[in-house]
RNA sequence: GGUCCAGUGGUGUAGUGGUUAACAUGCCUCCCUGUCACGGAGGAGAUCGCGAGUUCGAUCCUCGUCUGGACCGCCA
């Protein structure tokens, strides 16, 4: 077997050359004494034609057989402009059936109609589809570009353990029983966070890692159990300096992988503005439909929905106008209400503006002044649809933000190959949980409070902003990071605020807290969700489309049938008993 | 843990309280020298996810169960 060319590279320039091609049979067209075979490999498809050379072997060929075809490159009489190799064909002189194939359970073509379940069960066939290969190739290009960039900028690729210590708080972990130490467990790393910070304490200054992370949480279209982070950390950099380094890397990825000229100086949107304007901490800014605060218009109201909301601490009213949306049917607005309900609020107030008058069930509770104020505040035009949420500030924003996203999809306001990056910055350091009546770290407990707000930690911790930043692309958080606490006293204060006792700190993070005593540099970092980043950049609908062998939504691998039961012998060795 | 949706030839769908279970594609056979999603003729292929119930009769209705998908909770 001496392959001379791949199936994607032959052009008119090769005309007259004798070639040997290898590949899978993508399709055949049998016209009797004239047979066309489309031969496919990773690089593309070449049409091979058999005329007087048609024999029984050629007729026996089936889809997905692997063939070796020897022939001569010829210009086509009528070229196929849809194919990159459409200018030529290979006039076949001989054929070798390298391997046969059974009928495949799914068709090997880009627009396969197989359900994902089938695709995952026969993933090796699914991955034969050119569109899937493209995605994996692009993903590899993203990683390569980031690696090259980071290498060139003094970042050192260092591996950290996957088997590590369980540190409750944060996501649920996968536990791995120790055979050597009966009854003790490792945890699979949910992120290299603590290790990369210790690398900064160690003085490595700039680190990165293409790191596998494991989280035992329920899956989603953009979440996997084991996923890949491009994990980065650096010392002695300000927030702005670090963000610029990351932006330049992203610009390089966009140029080299997608072929786009992405401008530097990404928009930096404070968290509060993101919520107020877009109802999301990861807004898609490719389209308008921004939210407007109308709380002050209804401070005095008979309308129970508004009054109840305003009675809550930081109760807010958020409104959104859909120009020309008055034609929405009851069914359509009900669907939007469902979206709001699913996303943390009790309902959605639906109003329409027709002939200069507000319509809708709630209008009878509004005074003339309130109606006028609402229309003018929203700058609402005739025939528009007005949607209002009323709840605690964050809930009202989130719910209406979800409605905004639903409208984006319904009205098809964006294109999948349009990309808009921004930073969301100035996140609150802490999040108050009204049920547990305590603060939680919004990002993680090592996140550095804004320097100028340190004094608020004692008096009003809920107000303190963090040096935390998320990189957002088209409504997806593709990376998240922060500057870290490097002052031991601040770290202790932080643990105290989120309710850790000294004993808990010792047990969970003792080794980490100890490390801080010996000269910790100011440092910070970021972690890219590589799978999610690749998903958005390849315009895929699911994270599973950019992972070669993913788990399905119920955390199983249909191909290998993991997870599975194991032998009693294995369990005994690990000192594990199945109770039920 | 919860809500919603789906399960019917290999694949993807339609459909009905009594049917020869339909369509597309794939597959098989035959015809075809310029196709490229080739075309034409014919053919095979389905215990309608599983279990129970209602009924004279269930693929269809009810309950349960399993599997898959989207989302909420969860993901420091």
XYZ file of C-alpha atoms (C1' of nucleotides) in Angstrom:
656
model
C 0.000 0.000 0.000
C 1.666 3.183 -1.112
C -0.774 6.031 -0.835
C 0.419 8.885 -3.026
C -2.246 11.452 -2.146
C -5.077 12.110 0.256
C -8.641 12.536 -0.946
C -8.782 16.236 -0.285
C -5.724 17.503 -2.094
C -6.004 16.700 -5.782
C -6.658 19.666 -8.057
C -6.503 20.483 -11.746
C -2.748 20.891 -11.265
C -2.464 17.132 -10.717
C -4.081 16.233 -14.032
C -2.282 13.426 -15.796
C -0.606 12.085 -12.643
C -0.878 8.465 -11.657
C -2.112 8.236 -8.056
C -2.906 5.664 -5.387
C -5.743 6.647 -3.051
C -6.968 5.025 0.142
C -10.204 5.688 1.906
C -13.736 4.767 2.840
C -16.538 4.486 0.308
C -18.751 7.483 1.013
C -21.135 6.824 -1.851
C -21.333 4.963 -5.112
C -23.335 5.645 -8.219
C -23.708 2.632 -10.465
C -24.756 3.504 -14.002
C -24.235 -0.003 -15.366
C -20.979 -0.060 -17.252
C -20.001 3.232 -15.616
C -19.486 3.340 -11.855
C -18.622 6.334 -9.680
C -17.162 5.814 -6.218
C -16.681 8.731 -3.813
C -13.641 7.903 -1.712
C -13.458 9.664 1.650
C -10.749 10.233 4.214
C -10.094 12.887 6.870
C -9.119 15.434 4.271
C -12.033 15.171 1.888
C -13.656 13.241 -0.926
C -12.376 12.327 -4.384
C -14.588 10.961 -7.111
C -13.197 7.826 -8.749
C -14.696 6.590 -11.992
C -14.656 3.081 -13.451
C -15.435 2.713 -17.176
C -13.993 -0.226 -19.034
C -12.337 -1.219 -15.765
C -15.675 -2.125 -14.135
C -15.521 -5.696 -12.896
C -17.320 -7.831 -10.317
C -15.098 -6.461 -7.544
C -16.246 -2.919 -8.301
C -19.863 -4.020 -8.314
C -19.423 -5.760 -4.961
C -18.226 -2.593 -3.239
C -20.532 -1.266 -0.505
C -20.595 1.905 1.584
C -17.817 2.212 4.166
C -15.624 -0.458 2.554
C -12.008 0.611 2.581
C -10.503 0.678 -0.892
C -7.151 1.202 -2.478
C -7.700 2.716 -5.913
C -4.958 3.232 -8.474
C -5.645 5.499 -11.395
C -4.929 8.675 -13.283
C -6.086 12.171 -12.395
C -8.228 13.673 -15.153
C -10.005 16.975 -15.570
C -13.773 16.608 -15.391
C -15.857 17.477 -18.412
C -18.462 19.058 -16.143
C -16.837 20.045 -12.849
C -18.710 19.938 -9.552
C -18.322 23.377 -8.008
C -19.697 22.186 -4.675
C -16.680 19.932 -4.070
C -13.169 21.214 -3.305
C -11.860 18.421 -5.531
C -14.662 18.929 -8.029
C -12.349 19.958 -10.854
C -10.899 16.490 -11.178
C -11.688 12.817 -10.899
C -9.520 9.718 -10.792
C -9.934 7.386 -13.729
C -9.498 4.099 -11.923
C -7.261 1.390 -13.319
C -7.347 -1.062 -10.423
C -9.095 -1.562 -7.138
C -8.203 -3.455 -3.964
C -10.787 -4.051 -1.267
C -8.675 -3.424 1.824
C -11.549 -4.165 4.168
C -15.263 -4.768 4.041
C -17.903 -3.190 6.285
C -21.316 -4.180 7.511
C -24.281 -1.946 6.930
C -23.849 0.959 9.359
C -26.684 1.798 11.782
C -26.460 5.438 10.776
C -25.569 7.282 7.642
C -22.073 8.720 7.514
C -22.862 12.219 6.326
C -23.059 15.698 7.851
C -26.825 15.936 7.941
C -27.379 12.593 9.627
C -30.827 12.114 11.067
C -29.681 9.727 13.792
C -30.630 10.639 17.351
C -27.862 11.475 19.763
C -28.353 8.216 21.637
C -27.560 6.251 18.482
C -24.697 8.548 17.633
C -23.092 8.040 21.039
C -23.530 4.275 20.958
C -21.737 4.142 17.600
C -19.509 7.115 18.293
C -16.695 5.748 16.069
C -19.114 6.011 13.142
C -20.494 9.350 14.240
C -16.938 10.682 14.340
C -16.436 9.557 10.747
C -18.775 12.352 9.689
C -16.779 15.245 8.247
C -18.598 17.818 10.386
C -17.600 15.978 13.574
C -14.004 15.664 12.409
C -13.965 19.382 11.671
C -15.072 20.126 15.216
C -12.362 17.967 16.767
C -9.771 19.452 14.424
C -10.857 22.992 15.364
C -10.767 22.104 19.038
C -7.216 20.859 18.632
C -6.334 24.091 16.820
C -7.741 26.136 19.702
C -5.624 24.232 22.216
C -2.539 24.482 20.037
C -2.956 28.234 19.592
C -3.434 28.793 23.316
C -0.456 26.582 24.162
C 1.807 28.358 21.709
C 0.718 31.741 22.994
C 1.180 30.812 26.637
C 4.552 29.173 25.952
C 5.676 32.322 24.137
C 4.640 34.497 27.070
C 6.569 32.692 29.751
C 3.833 30.423 31.084
C 5.040 26.995 32.124
C 2.966 23.901 31.523
C 2.826 22.037 34.834
C 0.707 19.022 35.692
C -1.091 18.843 39.014
C -2.628 15.745 40.602
C -5.970 14.360 39.539
C -6.105 12.232 42.652
C -6.204 14.719 45.477
C -7.861 15.542 48.753
C -11.562 16.035 49.174
C -12.411 19.628 50.068
C -16.136 19.935 50.655
C -17.711 23.302 49.726
C -17.973 23.698 46.041
C -19.120 21.068 43.661
C -19.730 17.449 44.552
C -16.634 15.357 44.029
C -15.889 11.904 42.696
C -14.384 9.833 45.465
C -11.731 7.232 44.756
C -11.215 4.589 47.435
C -7.686 3.924 48.584
C -6.735 0.254 48.405
C -3.647 0.831 50.520
C -5.420 2.805 53.231
C -8.652 1.053 54.093
C -11.614 3.377 54.509
C -9.834 6.440 53.117
C -10.547 8.259 49.875
C -8.978 10.481 47.319
C -11.122 12.952 45.418
C -10.765 13.561 41.702
C -9.736 17.183 41.238
C -12.703 19.438 40.465
C -10.132 22.065 39.470
C -6.396 22.594 40.011
C -7.198 25.778 41.961
C -5.272 25.146 45.155
C -2.311 23.586 43.382
C -1.887 26.418 40.927
C -1.927 28.918 43.782
C 0.748 26.899 45.555
C 2.791 26.998 42.345
C 2.646 30.795 42.626
C 3.810 30.577 46.242
C 6.561 28.294 44.954
C 7.681 31.129 42.688
C 6.930 29.649 39.246
C 5.313 33.019 38.396
C 3.431 31.890 35.316
C 1.688 28.553 34.972
C -0.794 26.910 32.667
C -2.236 23.470 32.206
C -4.697 21.784 29.907
C -6.378 20.191 32.891
C -9.063 17.555 33.146
C -11.547 18.342 35.904
C -14.241 16.195 37.441
C -17.532 17.301 38.955
C -20.255 14.969 40.102
C -23.175 17.228 39.228
C -26.115 16.810 36.860
C -25.315 17.349 33.214
C -26.613 19.886 30.740
C -26.172 20.642 27.071
C -23.113 22.704 28.069
C -21.851 20.596 31.002
C -19.951 17.309 31.322
C -18.781 15.233 34.292
C -15.194 15.266 33.160
C -14.247 18.297 31.182
C -11.180 20.257 30.197
C -10.008 23.548 31.589
C -7.243 25.680 30.155
C -6.058 26.681 33.580
C -3.836 29.752 33.924
C -2.246 31.576 36.864
C 0.256 34.423 37.105
C 2.003 36.450 39.802
C 2.664 40.185 40.117
C 0.046 41.319 37.603
C -2.809 43.765 38.010
C -6.312 42.807 36.978
C -6.047 44.921 33.811
C -2.590 43.594 32.906
C -3.725 40.032 33.263
C -6.933 40.573 31.312
C -4.961 42.096 28.447
C -2.728 39.020 28.262
C -5.836 36.841 28.031
C -7.512 39.101 25.465
C -4.464 38.874 23.218
C -4.626 35.105 23.434
C -8.310 35.126 22.522
C -7.657 37.469 19.595
C -4.994 35.049 18.363
C -7.413 32.119 18.639
C -10.057 34.004 16.697
C -7.539 34.850 13.992
C -5.861 31.470 13.655
C -8.801 29.159 14.221
C -11.832 31.101 12.994
C -10.109 33.539 10.648
C -11.674 36.601 12.252
C -10.058 39.878 13.195
C -11.193 40.340 16.760
C -10.402 43.732 18.288
C -8.653 44.119 21.637
C -10.146 46.131 24.514
C -13.156 43.962 25.193
C -16.082 45.688 26.844
C -15.777 45.526 30.640
C -19.253 45.379 32.068
C -19.732 45.526 35.840
C -21.877 42.698 37.167
C -24.564 45.121 38.365
C -24.846 46.668 34.905
C -24.932 43.255 33.242
C -27.840 42.282 35.464
C -29.661 45.593 35.110
C -29.269 45.856 31.353
C -29.328 42.227 30.221
C -30.733 40.256 33.141
C -27.736 37.946 33.139
C -24.220 37.701 34.512
C -23.232 36.224 31.154
C -25.087 38.403 28.690
C -25.299 37.931 24.958
C -24.634 41.462 23.715
C -25.091 40.729 20.018
C -28.610 42.182 20.119
C -30.559 44.826 22.010
C -33.777 44.166 23.947
C -32.213 45.673 27.066
C -34.077 45.760 30.357
C -35.213 48.953 32.055
C -35.774 49.536 35.753
C -39.290 50.826 36.476
C -39.334 50.275 40.234
C -39.701 53.958 41.164
C -42.784 54.410 38.961
C -44.790 51.994 41.072
C -43.646 52.755 44.603
C -47.288 53.310 45.437
C -49.512 50.752 43.793
C -52.710 48.768 44.327
C -51.425 46.009 42.087
C -50.649 43.131 44.450
C -47.974 41.562 42.224
C -45.956 44.789 42.300
C -46.745 45.669 45.903
C -45.666 42.237 47.174
C -42.433 42.411 45.231
C -41.635 45.909 46.459
C -42.177 44.786 50.039
C -39.203 42.410 49.680
C -35.692 43.592 50.519
C -34.288 45.080 47.292
C -37.570 44.326 45.509
C -37.432 45.560 41.910
C -39.527 45.909 38.781
C -37.793 45.212 35.477
C -39.318 45.862 32.077
C -38.498 44.918 28.516
C -40.067 46.252 25.314
C -40.504 44.206 22.159
C -41.055 46.663 19.345
C -43.884 45.528 17.086
C -44.611 42.701 19.541
C -48.287 43.501 20.083
C -49.245 40.785 17.630
C -47.947 38.076 19.990
C -50.737 35.576 20.658
C -51.856 34.485 24.087
C -50.088 31.190 23.480
C -46.851 32.989 22.675
C -46.952 35.251 25.714
C -47.880 32.284 27.909
C -44.738 30.566 26.694
C -42.716 33.608 27.764
C -44.419 33.552 31.143
C -43.365 29.915 31.507
C -39.777 30.939 30.800
C -39.957 33.573 33.537
C -41.475 31.094 35.991
C -38.798 28.525 35.230
C -36.140 31.073 36.001
C -36.904 32.116 39.479
C -39.921 34.358 39.612
C -43.647 33.833 39.996
C -44.836 35.241 36.709
C -44.638 37.820 33.987
C -46.807 40.899 33.585
C -47.771 41.174 29.918
C -48.871 44.542 28.492
C -49.494 45.748 24.982
C -49.393 49.270 23.642
C -51.962 49.791 20.891
C -53.300 53.123 19.670
C -51.377 54.886 22.408
C -53.157 52.907 25.120
C -51.837 50.246 27.446
C -53.721 46.965 27.433
C -53.472 43.988 29.713
C -54.993 42.569 32.876
C -52.817 44.652 35.173
C -53.527 48.021 33.554
C -56.647 48.667 35.590
C -54.454 48.942 38.678
C -52.196 51.582 37.116
C -52.908 55.297 37.463
C -52.842 57.537 34.385
C -49.578 59.029 35.587
C -48.034 55.595 36.045
C -49.103 54.507 32.570
C -47.633 57.609 30.998
C -44.446 57.318 33.026
C -44.047 53.680 32.011
C -44.508 54.387 28.297
C -42.159 57.316 28.348
C -39.498 55.584 30.489
C -39.489 52.623 28.106
C -39.722 54.882 25.082
C -42.328 52.379 23.908
C -43.740 52.767 20.415
C -47.183 51.766 19.259
C -47.794 48.044 18.715
C -45.120 47.068 21.171
C -45.212 44.331 23.759
C -44.136 45.240 27.290
C -43.027 42.576 29.741
C -42.461 43.229 33.434
C -41.026 41.083 36.210
C -41.438 41.929 39.882
C -39.320 40.236 42.508
C -36.136 40.538 44.540
C -33.667 42.418 42.337
C -31.586 39.442 41.252
C -34.636 37.238 40.600
C -36.459 39.934 38.631
C -33.356 40.493 36.511
C -32.618 36.809 35.942
C -36.186 35.934 35.012
C -36.540 38.769 32.521
C -33.060 38.000 31.212
C -34.212 34.453 30.455
C -37.219 35.904 28.647
C -34.827 38.112 26.675
C -32.867 35.029 25.596
C -36.066 33.231 24.619
C -37.036 36.223 22.487
C -33.613 36.161 20.840
C -34.219 32.598 19.695
C -37.863 33.119 18.811
C -37.198 36.255 16.767
C -33.896 34.870 15.404
C -31.963 37.970 16.353
C -28.484 36.461 16.119
C -26.364 34.341 13.840
C -24.256 31.468 15.138
C -21.135 32.613 13.346
C -21.243 36.083 14.854
C -19.070 36.397 17.971
C -19.124 39.023 20.728
C -16.746 38.895 23.694
C -16.928 40.889 26.875
C -15.655 40.832 30.417
C -18.128 40.841 33.241
C -16.307 42.372 36.196
C -16.859 43.706 39.721
C -18.761 40.696 40.986
C -19.945 40.779 44.582
C -17.484 38.879 46.744
C -20.202 37.207 48.752
C -23.689 35.973 48.256
C -26.168 36.017 51.101
C -28.342 32.956 51.419
C -31.623 33.938 53.062
C -32.536 30.338 53.932
C -29.245 29.427 55.606
C -28.870 33.004 56.897
C -25.200 33.139 56.023
C -22.800 34.347 53.337
C -21.302 32.100 50.691
C -18.325 32.932 48.490
C -19.747 33.792 45.101
C -16.650 32.659 43.214
C -14.510 30.797 45.736
C -13.121 31.671 49.158
C -9.684 32.630 47.783
C -11.016 35.494 45.684
C -9.493 38.855 46.546
C -11.807 41.666 47.645
C -11.290 45.005 45.890
C -8.420 46.682 47.725
C -10.344 49.907 48.449
C -13.272 48.010 49.965
C -11.375 45.871 52.435
C -12.667 47.956 55.323
C -16.261 46.993 54.448
C -15.516 43.349 55.271
C -16.189 44.123 58.919
C -19.127 46.478 58.540
C -21.085 45.473 55.425
C -19.588 42.376 53.757
C -22.506 42.045 51.340
C -21.404 45.270 49.640
C -17.832 44.195 48.983
C -16.906 43.696 45.350
C -14.351 41.134 44.229
C -11.465 41.279 41.815
C -13.244 38.620 39.826
C -13.919 38.529 36.109
C -15.695 36.270 33.646
C -14.989 36.153 29.946
C -18.349 35.916 28.209
C -18.964 34.928 24.597
C -22.446 34.948 23.030
C -24.174 34.335 26.342
C -21.776 31.643 27.541
C -19.251 32.002 30.332
C -16.202 30.674 28.495
C -13.697 31.593 31.203
C -13.778 32.747 34.791
C -11.109 33.969 37.110
C -9.999 36.328 39.807
C -7.110 37.836 41.651
C -6.506 35.768 44.786
C -6.086 36.736 48.367
C -2.387 36.756 49.300
C -2.671 38.374 52.737
C -3.059 35.762 55.421
C -5.196 38.025 57.593
C -7.639 38.742 54.794
C -7.883 35.041 54.062
C -8.694 34.285 57.678
C -11.299 37.044 57.694
C -12.845 35.588 54.560
C -13.106 32.103 56.054
C -14.629 33.628 59.162
C -17.305 35.510 57.195
C -18.425 32.405 55.333
C -18.707 30.610 58.637
C -15.693 28.309 58.841
C -14.475 27.521 62.316
C -10.754 27.396 62.960
C -11.009 23.659 63.218
C -12.733 23.369 59.841
C -10.114 25.566 58.234
C -7.355 23.357 59.648
C -9.003 20.167 58.472
C -9.870 21.314 54.986
C -7.262 23.840 53.990
C -4.633 23.587 56.716
C -1.815 22.802 54.290
C -2.920 25.692 52.095
C -3.193 28.235 54.868
C 0.251 27.177 56.115
C 1.710 27.793 52.662
C 0.581 31.411 52.800
C 2.888 32.139 55.714
C 6.077 31.902 53.729
C 5.971 34.828 51.324
C 2.969 34.638 48.998
C 3.147 36.856 45.921
C 0.093 38.759 44.713
C -1.340 36.452 42.069
C -4.410 35.670 40.061
C -5.611 33.625 37.166
C -8.345 32.324 35.012
C -9.720 29.043 33.725
C -11.212 28.537 30.293
C -13.919 25.950 29.875
C -12.288 24.549 26.772
C -15.233 22.352 25.787
C -17.686 25.213 26.057
C -15.341 27.590 24.226
C -14.955 25.057 21.416
C -18.708 24.505 21.358
C -19.452 28.181 20.773
C -16.627 28.674 18.273
C -17.741 25.671 16.207
C -21.394 26.805 16.391
C -22.383 23.507 18.004
C -25.569 23.091 20.008
C -24.098 20.760 22.581
C -20.824 20.393 24.412
C -21.001 16.721 23.433
C -20.356 17.653 19.815
C -16.839 18.843 20.618
C -15.911 15.955 22.923
C -14.878 12.719 21.235
C -16.423 10.365 23.768
C -18.846 12.236 26.024
C -21.295 11.036 28.633
C -24.973 11.479 27.806
C -27.349 13.688 29.763
C -27.922 10.970 32.342
C -24.206 10.583 33.017
C -23.731 7.366 31.073
C -21.466 6.480 28.193
C -23.701 4.590 25.722
C -20.607 3.281 23.926
C -18.786 1.629 26.835
C -21.861 1.400 29.062
C -20.024 3.068 31.937
C -20.712 3.253 34.809
C -21.009 -0.481 35.453
C -20.987 -2.974 38.284
C -17.642 -4.443 39.287
C -16.545 -7.827 40.657
C -16.886 -8.559 44.311
C -13.144 -9.191 44.339
C -12.446 -5.626 43.279
C -14.789 -4.302 45.933
C -13.164 -6.422 48.635
C -9.750 -5.149 47.682
C -11.001 -1.583 48.064
C -12.701 -2.344 51.376
C -16.057 -1.384 49.942
C -19.420 -3.009 50.641
C -22.517 -2.257 48.600
C -25.281 -1.735 51.150
C -28.301 -1.797 48.863
C -34.852 15.653 43.979
C -38.467 18.238 40.488
C -41.031 19.911 35.733
C -41.884 19.104 30.646
C -41.214 16.166 26.079
C -40.187 11.613 23.366
C -39.906 5.997 22.631
C -43.442 2.605 15.918
C -38.882 -1.517 10.040
C -31.470 -0.435 10.011
C -32.087 5.161 10.579
C -35.582 9.296 11.173
C -40.682 10.190 11.398
C -46.478 9.750 10.425
C -50.763 7.488 12.224
C -55.173 4.842 14.313
C -59.774 1.668 20.180
C -60.820 -3.096 14.966
C -55.767 -0.848 9.250
C -52.611 -5.480 4.811
C -49.453 -0.216 10.504
C -47.993 4.726 6.303
C -43.835 7.984 4.492
C -38.682 9.265 3.663
C -34.034 7.357 3.604
C -30.984 3.145 3.893
C -30.677 -2.145 2.320
C -31.291 -6.344 -1.592
C -32.236 -7.759 -7.044
C -32.562 -6.155 -12.090
C -31.914 -2.100 -16.040
C -28.896 2.100 -17.291
C -21.821 5.382 -20.193
C -21.420 11.212 -17.187
C -23.371 10.762 -12.285
C -22.321 13.759 -8.042
C -28.378 13.379 -2.501
C -27.798 9.843 -10.155
C -32.317 7.845 -12.341
C -35.982 3.741 -13.363
C -38.541 -1.075 -12.050
C -39.306 -4.632 -8.342
C -38.461 -6.645 -3.283
C -37.245 -7.739 1.827
C -37.496 -5.556 6.478
C -41.736 -3.695 12.695
C -43.696 -9.166 18.423
C -45.438 -0.258 17.651
C -39.646 0.191 24.804
C -41.316 -3.230 28.927
C -45.241 -4.818 32.662
C -50.095 -4.585 34.455
C -55.094 -2.730 33.937
C -59.731 -1.043 31.248
C -62.115 -3.376 26.846
C -65.208 -8.354 22.926
C -60.618 -6.243 21.023
C -54.914 -1.942 23.012
C -49.566 0.089 19.017
C -53.492 3.788 20.474
C -56.827 4.844 26.768
C -55.116 4.383 32.325
C -51.355 3.201 35.914
C -46.513 1.662 36.730
C -41.630 0.966 34.964
C -37.286 1.540 31.928
C -34.580 4.439 28.383
C -33.392 9.071 26.090
C -33.668 14.604 25.615
C -34.467 19.962 27.394
C -34.752 22.722 31.687
C -35.051 23.967 37.325
C -32.431 22.695 41.739
C -27.151 21.763 41.715
C -22.343 23.332 39.050
C -17.293 27.322 45.545
